[in-house]
Coordinates of C-alpha atoms and ligand atoms in Angstrom, one line a residue:
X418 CA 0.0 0.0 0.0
X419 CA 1.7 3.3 -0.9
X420 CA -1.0 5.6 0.6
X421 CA -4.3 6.3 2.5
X422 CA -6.9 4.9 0.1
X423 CA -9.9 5.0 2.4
X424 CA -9.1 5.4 6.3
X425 CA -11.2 7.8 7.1
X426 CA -11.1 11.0 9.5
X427 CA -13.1 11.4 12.6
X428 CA -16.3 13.0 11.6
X429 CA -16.7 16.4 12.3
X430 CA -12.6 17.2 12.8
X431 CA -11.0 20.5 11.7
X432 CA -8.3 19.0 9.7
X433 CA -6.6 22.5 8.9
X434 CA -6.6 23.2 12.7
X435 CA -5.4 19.0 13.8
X436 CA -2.3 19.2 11.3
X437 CA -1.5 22.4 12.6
X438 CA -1.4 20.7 16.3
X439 CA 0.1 17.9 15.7
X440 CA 2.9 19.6 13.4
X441 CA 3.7 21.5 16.7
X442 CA 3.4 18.8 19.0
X443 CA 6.3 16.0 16.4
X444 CA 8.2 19.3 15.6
X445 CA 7.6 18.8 11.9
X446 CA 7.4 20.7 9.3
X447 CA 5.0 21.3 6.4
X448 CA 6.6 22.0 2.7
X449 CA 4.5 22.3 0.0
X450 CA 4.8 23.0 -3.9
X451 CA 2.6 25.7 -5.6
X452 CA 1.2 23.0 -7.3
X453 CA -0.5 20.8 -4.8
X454 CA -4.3 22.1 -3.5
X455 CA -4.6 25.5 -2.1
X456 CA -6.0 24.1 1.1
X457 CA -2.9 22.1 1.3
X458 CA -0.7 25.4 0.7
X459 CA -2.4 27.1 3.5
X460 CA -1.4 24.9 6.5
X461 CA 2.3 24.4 5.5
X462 CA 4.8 26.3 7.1
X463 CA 6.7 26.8 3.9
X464 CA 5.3 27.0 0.0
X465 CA 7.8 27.4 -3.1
X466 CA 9.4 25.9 -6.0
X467 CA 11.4 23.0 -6.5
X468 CA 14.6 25.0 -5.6
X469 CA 13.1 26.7 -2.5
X470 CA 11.7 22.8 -0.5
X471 CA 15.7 21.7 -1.9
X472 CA 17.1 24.6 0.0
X473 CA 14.5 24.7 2.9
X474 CA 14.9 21.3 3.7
X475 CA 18.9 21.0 3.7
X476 CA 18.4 24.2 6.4
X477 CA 15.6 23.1 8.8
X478 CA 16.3 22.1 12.8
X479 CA 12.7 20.1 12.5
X480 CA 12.8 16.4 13.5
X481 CA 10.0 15.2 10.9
X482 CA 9.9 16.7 7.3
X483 CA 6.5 16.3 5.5
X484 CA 6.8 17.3 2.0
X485 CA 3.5 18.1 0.1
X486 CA 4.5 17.4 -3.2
X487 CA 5.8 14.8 -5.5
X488 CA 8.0 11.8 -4.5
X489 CA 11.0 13.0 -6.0
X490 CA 10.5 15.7 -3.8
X491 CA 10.5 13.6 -0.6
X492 CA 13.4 11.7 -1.9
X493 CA 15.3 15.1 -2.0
X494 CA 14.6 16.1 1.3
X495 CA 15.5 12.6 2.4
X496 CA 18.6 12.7 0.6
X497 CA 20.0 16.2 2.4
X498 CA 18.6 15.4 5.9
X499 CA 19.8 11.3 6.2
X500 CA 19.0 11.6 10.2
X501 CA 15.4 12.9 9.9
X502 CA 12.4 11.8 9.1
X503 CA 10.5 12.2 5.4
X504 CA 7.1 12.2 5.2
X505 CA 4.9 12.2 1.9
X506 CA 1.2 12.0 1.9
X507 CA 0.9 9.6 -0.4
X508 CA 3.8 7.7 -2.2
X509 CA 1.4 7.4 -5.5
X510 CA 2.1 10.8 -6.2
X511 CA 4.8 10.0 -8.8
X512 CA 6.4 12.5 -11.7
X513 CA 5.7 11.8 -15.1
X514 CA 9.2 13.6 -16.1
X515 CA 11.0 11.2 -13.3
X516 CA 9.7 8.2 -15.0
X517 CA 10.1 9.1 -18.0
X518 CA 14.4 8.9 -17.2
X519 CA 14.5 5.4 -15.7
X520 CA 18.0 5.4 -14.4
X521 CA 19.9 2.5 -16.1
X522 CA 18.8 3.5 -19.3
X523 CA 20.0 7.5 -18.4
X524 CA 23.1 5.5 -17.2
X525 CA 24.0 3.9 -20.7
X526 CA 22.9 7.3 -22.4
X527 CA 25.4 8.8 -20.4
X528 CA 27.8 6.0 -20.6
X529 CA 27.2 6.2 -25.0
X530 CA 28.5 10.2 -24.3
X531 CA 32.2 10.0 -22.6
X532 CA 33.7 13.0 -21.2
X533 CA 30.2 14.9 -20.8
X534 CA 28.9 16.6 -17.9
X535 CA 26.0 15.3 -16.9
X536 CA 23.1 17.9 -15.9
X537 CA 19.8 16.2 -14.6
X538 CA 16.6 18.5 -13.8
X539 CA 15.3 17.6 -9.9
X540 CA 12.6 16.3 -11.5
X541 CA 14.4 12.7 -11.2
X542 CA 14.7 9.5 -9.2
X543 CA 17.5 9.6 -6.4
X544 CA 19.1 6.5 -8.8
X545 CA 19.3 8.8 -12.0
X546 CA 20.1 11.7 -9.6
X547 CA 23.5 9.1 -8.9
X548 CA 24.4 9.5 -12.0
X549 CA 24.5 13.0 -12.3
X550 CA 27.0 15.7 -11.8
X551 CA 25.1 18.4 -11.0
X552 CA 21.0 18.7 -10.6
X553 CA 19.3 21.9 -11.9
X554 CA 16.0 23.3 -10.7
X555 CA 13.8 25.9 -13.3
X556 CA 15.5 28.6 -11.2
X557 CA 18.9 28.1 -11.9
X558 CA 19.3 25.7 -14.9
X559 CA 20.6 28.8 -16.7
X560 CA 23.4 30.1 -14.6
X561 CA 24.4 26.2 -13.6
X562 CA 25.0 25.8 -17.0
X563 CA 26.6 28.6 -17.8
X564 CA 28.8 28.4 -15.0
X565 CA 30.5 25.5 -16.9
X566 CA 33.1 25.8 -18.7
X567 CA 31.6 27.2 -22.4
X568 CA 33.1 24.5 -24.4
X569 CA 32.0 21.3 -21.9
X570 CA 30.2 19.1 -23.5
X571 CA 26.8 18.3 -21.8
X572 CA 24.2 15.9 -21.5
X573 CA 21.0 17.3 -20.2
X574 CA 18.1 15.1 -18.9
X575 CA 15.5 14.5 -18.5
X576 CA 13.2 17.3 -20.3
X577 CA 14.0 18.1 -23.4
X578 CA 11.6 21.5 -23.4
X579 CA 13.6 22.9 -20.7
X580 CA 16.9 21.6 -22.3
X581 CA 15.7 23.1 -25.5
X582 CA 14.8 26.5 -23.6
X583 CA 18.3 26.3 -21.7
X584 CA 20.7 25.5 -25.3
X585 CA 18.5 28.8 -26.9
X586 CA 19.0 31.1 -24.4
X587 CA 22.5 30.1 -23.6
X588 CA 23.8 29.3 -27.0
X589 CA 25.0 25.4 -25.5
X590 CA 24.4 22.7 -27.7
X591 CA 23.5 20.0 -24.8
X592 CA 22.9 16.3 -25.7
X593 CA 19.2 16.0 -24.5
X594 CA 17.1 13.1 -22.8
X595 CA 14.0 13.0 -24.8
X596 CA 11.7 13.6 -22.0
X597 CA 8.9 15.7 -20.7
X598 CA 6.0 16.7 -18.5
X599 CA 2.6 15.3 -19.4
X600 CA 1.2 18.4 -18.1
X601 CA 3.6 21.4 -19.2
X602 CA 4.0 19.4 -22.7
X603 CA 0.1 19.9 -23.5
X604 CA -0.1 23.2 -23.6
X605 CA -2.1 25.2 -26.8
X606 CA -0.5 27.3 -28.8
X607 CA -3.7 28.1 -30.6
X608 CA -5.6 28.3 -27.6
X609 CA -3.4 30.6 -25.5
X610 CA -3.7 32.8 -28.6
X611 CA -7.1 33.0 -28.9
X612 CA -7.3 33.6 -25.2
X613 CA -5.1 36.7 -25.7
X614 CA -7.4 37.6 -28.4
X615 CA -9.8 37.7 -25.7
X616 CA -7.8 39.5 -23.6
X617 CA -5.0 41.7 -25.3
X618 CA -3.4 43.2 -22.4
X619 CA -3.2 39.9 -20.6
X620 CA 0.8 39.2 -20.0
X621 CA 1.5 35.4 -20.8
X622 CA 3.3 33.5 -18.1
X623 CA 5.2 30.1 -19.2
X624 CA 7.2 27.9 -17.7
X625 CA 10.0 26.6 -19.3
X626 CA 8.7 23.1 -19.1
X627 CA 6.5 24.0 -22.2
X628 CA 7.2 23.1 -25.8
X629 CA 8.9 25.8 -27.9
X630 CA 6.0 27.3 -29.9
X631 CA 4.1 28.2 -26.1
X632 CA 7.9 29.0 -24.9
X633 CA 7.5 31.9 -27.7
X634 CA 4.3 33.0 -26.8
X635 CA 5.5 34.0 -23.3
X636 CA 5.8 37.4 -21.7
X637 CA 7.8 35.8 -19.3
X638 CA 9.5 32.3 -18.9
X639 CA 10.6 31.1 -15.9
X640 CA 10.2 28.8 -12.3
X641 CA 7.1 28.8 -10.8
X642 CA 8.3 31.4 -8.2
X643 CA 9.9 33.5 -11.0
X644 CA 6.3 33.3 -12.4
X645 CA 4.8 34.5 -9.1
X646 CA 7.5 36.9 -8.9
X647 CA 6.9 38.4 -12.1
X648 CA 2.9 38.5 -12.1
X649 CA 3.0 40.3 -8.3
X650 CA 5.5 43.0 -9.5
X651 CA 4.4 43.5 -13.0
X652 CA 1.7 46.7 -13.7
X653 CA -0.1 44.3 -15.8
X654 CA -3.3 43.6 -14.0
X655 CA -4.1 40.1 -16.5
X656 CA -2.1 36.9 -16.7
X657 CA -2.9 33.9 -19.1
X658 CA -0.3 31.1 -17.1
X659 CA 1.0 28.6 -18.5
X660 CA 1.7 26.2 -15.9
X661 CA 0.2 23.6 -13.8
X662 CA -2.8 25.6 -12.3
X663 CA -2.0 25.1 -8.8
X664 CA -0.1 28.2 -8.8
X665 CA -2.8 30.9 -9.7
X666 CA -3.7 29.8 -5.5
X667 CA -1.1 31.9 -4.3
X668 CA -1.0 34.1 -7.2
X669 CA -4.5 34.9 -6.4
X670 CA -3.8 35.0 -2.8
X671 CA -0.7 37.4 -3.2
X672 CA -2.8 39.7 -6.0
X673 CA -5.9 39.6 -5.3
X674 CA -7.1 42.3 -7.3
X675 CA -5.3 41.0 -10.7
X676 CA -7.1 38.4 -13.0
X677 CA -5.2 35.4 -13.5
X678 CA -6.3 32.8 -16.3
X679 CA -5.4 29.3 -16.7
X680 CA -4.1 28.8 -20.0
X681 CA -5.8 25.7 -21.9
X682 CA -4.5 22.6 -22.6
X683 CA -5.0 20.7 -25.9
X684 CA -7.4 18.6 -26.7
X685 CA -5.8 15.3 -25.4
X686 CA -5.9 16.6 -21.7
X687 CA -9.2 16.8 -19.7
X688 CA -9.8 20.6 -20.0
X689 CA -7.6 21.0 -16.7
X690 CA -3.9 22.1 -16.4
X691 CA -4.0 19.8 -13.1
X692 CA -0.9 17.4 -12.2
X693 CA -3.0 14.7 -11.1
X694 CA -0.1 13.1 -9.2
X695 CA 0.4 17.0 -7.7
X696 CA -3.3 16.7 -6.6
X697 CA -3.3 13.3 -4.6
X698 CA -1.8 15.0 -2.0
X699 CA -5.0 16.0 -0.1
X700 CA -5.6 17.8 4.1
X701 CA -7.0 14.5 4.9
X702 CA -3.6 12.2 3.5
X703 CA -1.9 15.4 5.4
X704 CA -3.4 14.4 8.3
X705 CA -3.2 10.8 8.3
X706 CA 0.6 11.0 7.4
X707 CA 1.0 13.3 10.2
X708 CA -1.2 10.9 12.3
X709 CA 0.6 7.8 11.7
X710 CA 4.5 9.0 10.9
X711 CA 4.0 6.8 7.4
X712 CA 4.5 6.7 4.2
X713 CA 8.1 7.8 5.0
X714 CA 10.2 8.4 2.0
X715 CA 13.6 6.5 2.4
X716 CA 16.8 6.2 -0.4
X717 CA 19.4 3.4 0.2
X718 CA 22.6 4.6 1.6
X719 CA 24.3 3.9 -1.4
X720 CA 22.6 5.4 -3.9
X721 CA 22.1 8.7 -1.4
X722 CA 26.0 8.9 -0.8
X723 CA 26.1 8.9 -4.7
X724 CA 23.0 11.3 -5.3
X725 CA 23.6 14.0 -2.4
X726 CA 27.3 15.3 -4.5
X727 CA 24.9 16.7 -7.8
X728 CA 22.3 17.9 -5.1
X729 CA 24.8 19.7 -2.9
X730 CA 27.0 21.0 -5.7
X731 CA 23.4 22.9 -6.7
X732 CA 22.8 24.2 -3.8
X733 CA 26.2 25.4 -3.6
X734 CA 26.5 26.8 -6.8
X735 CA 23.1 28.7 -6.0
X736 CA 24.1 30.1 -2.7
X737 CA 27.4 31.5 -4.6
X738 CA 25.1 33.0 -7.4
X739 CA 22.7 34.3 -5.0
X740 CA 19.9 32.2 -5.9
Ligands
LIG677 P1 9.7 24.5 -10.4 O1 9.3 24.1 -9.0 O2 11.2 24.6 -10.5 O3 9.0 25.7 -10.9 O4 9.3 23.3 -11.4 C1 8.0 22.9 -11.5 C2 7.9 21.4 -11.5 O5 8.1 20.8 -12.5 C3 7.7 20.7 -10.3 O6 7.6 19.4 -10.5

């Protein structure tokens, strides 16, 4: 069993207000991504991007970590704190970019490319992470690449939109893992257009996760907290986004006076721009988790003694960069 299926709750609890209590009482801490449920966003202690939960977690004094978010996420956290406890609400909540770069075949693609650096996205398993040299987040893929040395070869895994985005704007010519996000990869061109027919003076917002023709659309590209960033700061008062909708909660919340539309998929998806995997993470799998100390996310020492070097480096490299 990799989650709370059915256990109920006891009927008539204030979830919200129990997770807050018994966060206090284990001394744990609640991370969560922009992209899970707004409900879960407002009881964490801390909501950001990939990089942010990396750096937050490698810096908290808490004894239990719960991180809201997908399993790669947990596995991070696990990774940079090997004496404390990490939590995920429910260990279904998987990454279709992750999958799609199991790690023994990213090992013989980087094994077929001698002598390159190997650049993974976070968005991977702690075993493809082990054979990486340094991880990247959306916030600082740029400057990690070009903070190597301009004629290093590179191989750059696993999604190829944001390897693409990363070789235009830096000029690179990275090897790329042909992989993506089932969400950011469904994006409309012809539908974001016709919603900024719609709305001309509506900024468009896209993370670099999207194919190139919705990539060229954008107003801005960037992380989900560059996004948020941008769309706070900006005079624009409209924002077709480009990402998984999750993040228009705290948007909204941070904004509230700005419009901010969800930007369509095609017509393969279901209408929504929702990571399903994003939105298993529910209050009441918050609670249980917190109730019961399980599903804990744990990495074999091996393959963590190999995976925490790329995470580290990262973190390093941001913290000289100022990221
Ligand atoms: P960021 O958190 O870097 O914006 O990336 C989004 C994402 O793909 C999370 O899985």
């Amino acid at each position: 069993m990799a989650g709370y299926a059915d256990e109920p709750v006891p009927e008539g609890i204030d979830l919200a207000k129990e997770i807050r209590r018994l966060a206090g009482e284990k001394r744990a801490v609640i991370m969560a991504h922009y992209y899970v449920d707004g409900s879960v966003q407002d009881v964490a202690d801390f909501v950001g991007d990939s990089l942010a939960l990396a750096q937050q977690a490698s810096r908290t004094e808490a004894d239990i970590i719960v991180l809201c978010g997908v399993h790669f996420m947990g596995e991070t956290a696990s990774i940079l704190c090997p004496g404390k406890k990490v939590l995920v609400p429910d260990l279904n909540a998987t990454c279709s970019l992750a999958e799609s770069c199991p790690a023994d075949e990213f090992a013989r693609f980087v094994a077929a490319h001698p002598g390159h650096t190997v650049v993974s996205y976070v968005n991977t398993t702690a075993a493809t992470k082990a054979v990486t040299d340094v991880v990247v987040t959306s916030s600082n893929a740029r400057q990690i690449v070009e903070s190597l040395p301009a004629d290093a070869p590179i191989v750059f895994g696993p999604d190829q939109n944001l390897g693409a985005y990363i070789n235009a704007v830096t000029g690179r010519n990275m090897v790329l893992w042909p992989g993506a996000c089932h969400v950011h990869a469904r994006f409309s061109v012809e539908k974001i257009v016709a919603l900024k027919q719609k709305h001309p003076a509506a900024k468009v917002l896209v993370h670099p996760e999207c194919k190139g023709p919705v990539v060229r659309l954008a107003d801005k590209v960037g992380s989900t907290a560059a996004l948020l960033k941008y769309a706070i700061s900006d005079t624009a008062t409209e924002f077709i986004v480009a990402t998984e909708s999750g993040i228009l909660h705290e948007m909204q919340r941070q904004a509230p006076a700005k419009t901010f539309i969800p930007a369509p998929p095609d017509d393969s998806a279901c209408g929504c721009n929702e990571c399903e995997y994003m939105k298993l993470v529910t209050l009441r799998k918050l609670y249980l988790c917190l109730r019961h100390e399980w599903p804990v996310v744990s990495v074999d020492a091996d393959t963590a003694a190999r995976a925490i070097r790329p995470i580290e480096r990262m973190l390093d490299i941001s913290k000289r960069l100022g990221l």
